[in-house]
Amino acid sequence: MGAELVLPGLCAGFGIGFLVLAVRTAVAALRLRVRGLRVMGVVTARVAADRRSGGLVVFSDHLGRAVVLDPGIYGPLCGLPPVGGSVPVVYARNRPAAARLWNSRHLLAPSFGWFLSSTVAFGAAVVVSP
């Protein structure tokens, strides 16, 4: 009897873990929205050897240092302007390297992914349960 509950228990455990991560990233995005410092960044081109699409965002932090933000795979989906355009950036005062684009799609994309993974894991737990 214990062996048939292992797989549903694992799926439910993963679902709970993914749900915790979804809530954690949503709270981090909310904290950035409320307490983050907002600055304007400039979109620059990647080096020619880099095959990834989209540009990089360069902005200055509160100490005047230049910081480079790589929006990664979320950049084209979030409407990153072409090279030379300006885009708003938000970051926590003590962590400018962990900046995000000031865009609800860019701020909430990771939490949506974790929530979707949680839903799939909980659904798998329901399907494989005896």
mmCIF file of C-alpha atoms in Angstrom:
data_model
loop_
_atom_site.group_PDB
_atom_site.id
_atom_site.type_symbol
_atom_site.label_atom_id
_atom_site.label_comp_id
_atom_site.label_asym_id
_atom_site.label_seq_id
_atom_site.Cartn_x
_atom_site.Cartn_y
_atom_site.Cartn_z
ATOM 1 C CA MET A 1 0.000 0.000 0.000
ATOM 2 C CA GLY A 2 2.863 2.411 0.717
ATOM 3 C CA ALA A 3 4.462 1.920 -2.700
ATOM 4 C CA GLU A 4 1.361 3.068 -4.562
ATOM 5 C CA LEU A 5 1.333 6.353 -2.665
ATOM 6 C CA VAL A 6 4.957 7.236 -3.428
ATOM 7 C CA LEU A 7 4.382 8.665 -6.922
ATOM 8 C CA PRO A 8 1.349 10.803 -5.977
ATOM 9 C CA GLY A 9 3.236 11.997 -2.901
ATOM 10 C CA LEU A 10 6.248 12.984 -4.988
ATOM 11 C CA CYS A 11 4.068 14.825 -7.492
ATOM 12 C CA ALA A 12 2.221 16.638 -4.706
ATOM 13 C CA GLY A 13 5.532 17.510 -3.040
ATOM 14 C CA PHE A 14 6.909 18.964 -6.251
ATOM 15 C CA GLY A 15 3.640 20.851 -6.710
ATOM 16 C CA ILE A 16 3.923 22.379 -3.242
ATOM 17 C CA GLY A 17 7.554 23.280 -3.861
ATOM 18 C CA PHE A 18 6.741 24.936 -7.184
ATOM 19 C CA LEU A 19 3.845 26.794 -5.576
ATOM 20 C CA VAL A 20 6.154 28.123 -2.848
ATOM 21 C CA LEU A 21 8.597 29.317 -5.516
ATOM 22 C CA ALA A 22 5.751 30.995 -7.426
ATOM 23 C CA VAL A 23 4.634 32.890 -4.330
ATOM 24 C CA ARG A 24 8.232 33.802 -3.485
ATOM 25 C CA THR A 25 8.939 35.278 -6.930
ATOM 26 C CA ALA A 26 5.600 37.104 -6.956
ATOM 27 C CA VAL A 27 6.421 38.678 -3.583
ATOM 28 C CA ALA A 28 9.882 39.660 -4.868
ATOM 29 C CA ALA A 29 8.269 41.314 -7.913
ATOM 30 C CA LEU A 30 5.804 43.140 -5.658
ATOM 31 C CA ARG A 31 8.663 44.288 -3.425
ATOM 32 C CA LEU A 32 10.502 45.626 -6.479
ATOM 33 C CA ARG A 33 7.358 47.432 -7.606
ATOM 34 C CA VAL A 34 6.845 49.085 -4.224
ATOM 35 C CA ARG A 35 10.381 49.766 -2.962
ATOM 36 C CA GLY A 36 12.585 49.441 -6.027
ATOM 37 C CA LEU A 37 14.553 52.278 -7.546
ATOM 38 C CA ARG A 38 13.420 53.175 -11.058
ATOM 39 C CA VAL A 39 15.884 54.432 -13.658
ATOM 40 C CA MET A 40 16.005 54.626 -17.428
ATOM 41 C CA GLY A 41 18.278 52.262 -19.315
ATOM 42 C CA VAL A 42 19.468 52.258 -22.924
ATOM 43 C CA VAL A 43 19.222 49.181 -25.134
ATOM 44 C CA THR A 44 22.567 48.216 -26.666
ATOM 45 C CA ALA A 45 23.495 45.503 -29.137
ATOM 46 C CA ARG A 46 25.134 42.245 -28.162
ATOM 47 C CA VAL A 47 28.610 41.399 -29.400
ATOM 48 C CA ALA A 48 28.754 39.785 -32.828
ATOM 49 C CA ALA A 49 29.854 36.406 -31.434
ATOM 50 C CA ASP A 50 26.757 36.130 -29.197
ATOM 51 C CA ARG A 51 23.995 34.179 -30.961
ATOM 52 C CA ARG A 52 21.210 35.034 -28.518
ATOM 53 C CA SER A 53 18.496 37.358 -29.775
ATOM 54 C CA GLY A 54 17.576 40.708 -28.278
ATOM 55 C CA GLY A 55 19.711 43.412 -26.806
ATOM 56 C CA LEU A 56 21.259 44.271 -23.491
ATOM 57 C CA VAL A 57 20.126 47.125 -21.261
ATOM 58 C CA VAL A 58 22.750 49.446 -19.752
ATOM 59 C CA PHE A 59 21.778 51.710 -16.848
ATOM 60 C CA SER A 60 23.433 53.579 -13.980
ATOM 61 C CA ASP A 61 22.786 52.558 -10.398
ATOM 62 C CA HIS A 62 22.400 54.928 -7.456
ATOM 63 C CA LEU A 63 26.199 55.170 -7.093
ATOM 64 C CA GLY A 64 26.737 56.096 -10.746
ATOM 65 C CA ARG A 65 28.197 52.743 -11.816
ATOM 66 C CA ALA A 66 27.203 51.326 -15.187
ATOM 67 C CA VAL A 67 25.288 48.056 -14.860
ATOM 68 C CA VAL A 68 24.362 45.714 -17.712
ATOM 69 C CA LEU A 69 21.016 43.909 -17.601
ATOM 70 C CA ASP A 70 20.450 40.883 -19.809
ATOM 71 C CA PRO A 71 16.666 40.393 -20.179
ATOM 72 C CA GLY A 72 17.360 36.951 -21.622
ATOM 73 C CA ILE A 73 14.496 35.089 -23.208
ATOM 74 C CA TYR A 74 11.982 37.521 -21.699
ATOM 75 C CA GLY A 75 13.302 40.520 -23.644
ATOM 76 C CA PRO A 76 11.564 40.018 -27.004
ATOM 77 C CA LEU A 77 8.358 38.872 -25.273
ATOM 78 C CA CYS A 78 8.220 41.996 -23.124
ATOM 79 C CA GLY A 79 8.504 44.477 -25.951
ATOM 80 C CA LEU A 80 12.143 45.465 -25.606
ATOM 81 C CA PRO A 81 12.666 48.458 -27.940
ATOM 82 C CA PRO A 82 15.251 48.328 -30.728
ATOM 83 C CA VAL A 83 18.900 49.199 -30.131
ATOM 84 C CA GLY A 84 19.261 52.789 -28.980
ATOM 85 C CA GLY A 85 15.831 52.948 -27.369
ATOM 86 C CA SER A 86 15.276 53.663 -23.712
ATOM 87 C CA VAL A 87 13.472 51.378 -21.312
ATOM 88 C CA PRO A 88 12.582 51.733 -17.608
ATOM 89 C CA VAL A 89 14.498 49.498 -15.192
ATOM 90 C CA VAL A 90 13.784 48.758 -11.516
ATOM 91 C CA TYR A 91 16.213 47.332 -8.976
ATOM 92 C CA ALA A 92 16.622 46.919 -5.240
ATOM 93 C CA ARG A 93 18.973 49.485 -3.742
ATOM 94 C CA ASN A 94 21.394 46.888 -2.390
ATOM 95 C CA ARG A 95 21.234 44.607 -5.453
ATOM 96 C CA PRO A 96 21.537 46.495 -8.773
ATOM 97 C CA ALA A 97 22.861 43.350 -10.473
ATOM 98 C CA ALA A 98 19.436 41.711 -9.960
ATOM 99 C CA ALA A 99 17.549 44.414 -11.871
ATOM 100 C CA ARG A 100 14.392 43.775 -13.884
ATOM 101 C CA LEU A 101 12.622 45.664 -16.638
ATOM 102 C CA TRP A 102 9.851 47.905 -15.324
ATOM 103 C CA ASN A 103 7.176 45.927 -17.110
ATOM 104 C CA SER A 104 4.506 43.732 -15.543
ATOM 105 C CA ARG A 105 5.158 40.961 -18.080
ATOM 106 C CA HIS A 106 8.874 40.936 -17.275
ATOM 107 C CA LEU A 107 8.336 41.167 -13.513
ATOM 108 C CA LEU A 108 5.721 38.405 -13.321
ATOM 109 C CA ALA A 109 6.953 35.957 -15.995
ATOM 110 C CA PRO A 110 9.014 33.803 -13.585
ATOM 111 C CA SER A 111 6.196 33.502 -11.049
ATOM 112 C CA PHE A 112 3.766 32.559 -13.810
ATOM 113 C CA GLY A 113 6.139 29.817 -14.960
ATOM 114 C CA TRP A 114 6.454 28.408 -11.441
ATOM 115 C CA PHE A 115 2.678 28.539 -10.982
ATOM 116 C CA LEU A 116 2.161 26.684 -14.266
ATOM 117 C CA SER A 117 4.687 24.040 -13.191
ATOM 118 C CA SER A 118 2.857 23.696 -9.880
ATOM 119 C CA THR A 119 -0.435 23.171 -11.677
ATOM 120 C CA VAL A 120 1.076 20.460 -13.873
ATOM 121 C CA ALA A 121 2.607 18.691 -10.853
ATOM 122 C CA PHE A 122 -0.672 18.778 -8.908
ATOM 123 C CA GLY A 123 -2.511 17.528 -11.992
ATOM 124 C CA ALA A 124 -0.064 14.643 -12.324
ATOM 125 C CA ALA A 125 -0.626 13.814 -8.646
ATOM 126 C CA VAL A 126 -4.372 13.624 -9.257
ATOM 127 C CA VAL A 127 -3.974 11.477 -12.379
ATOM 128 C CA VAL A 128 -1.619 8.916 -10.804
ATOM 129 C CA SER A 129 -3.407 8.697 -7.449
ATOM 130 C CA PRO A 130 -5.104 5.357 -6.743
#
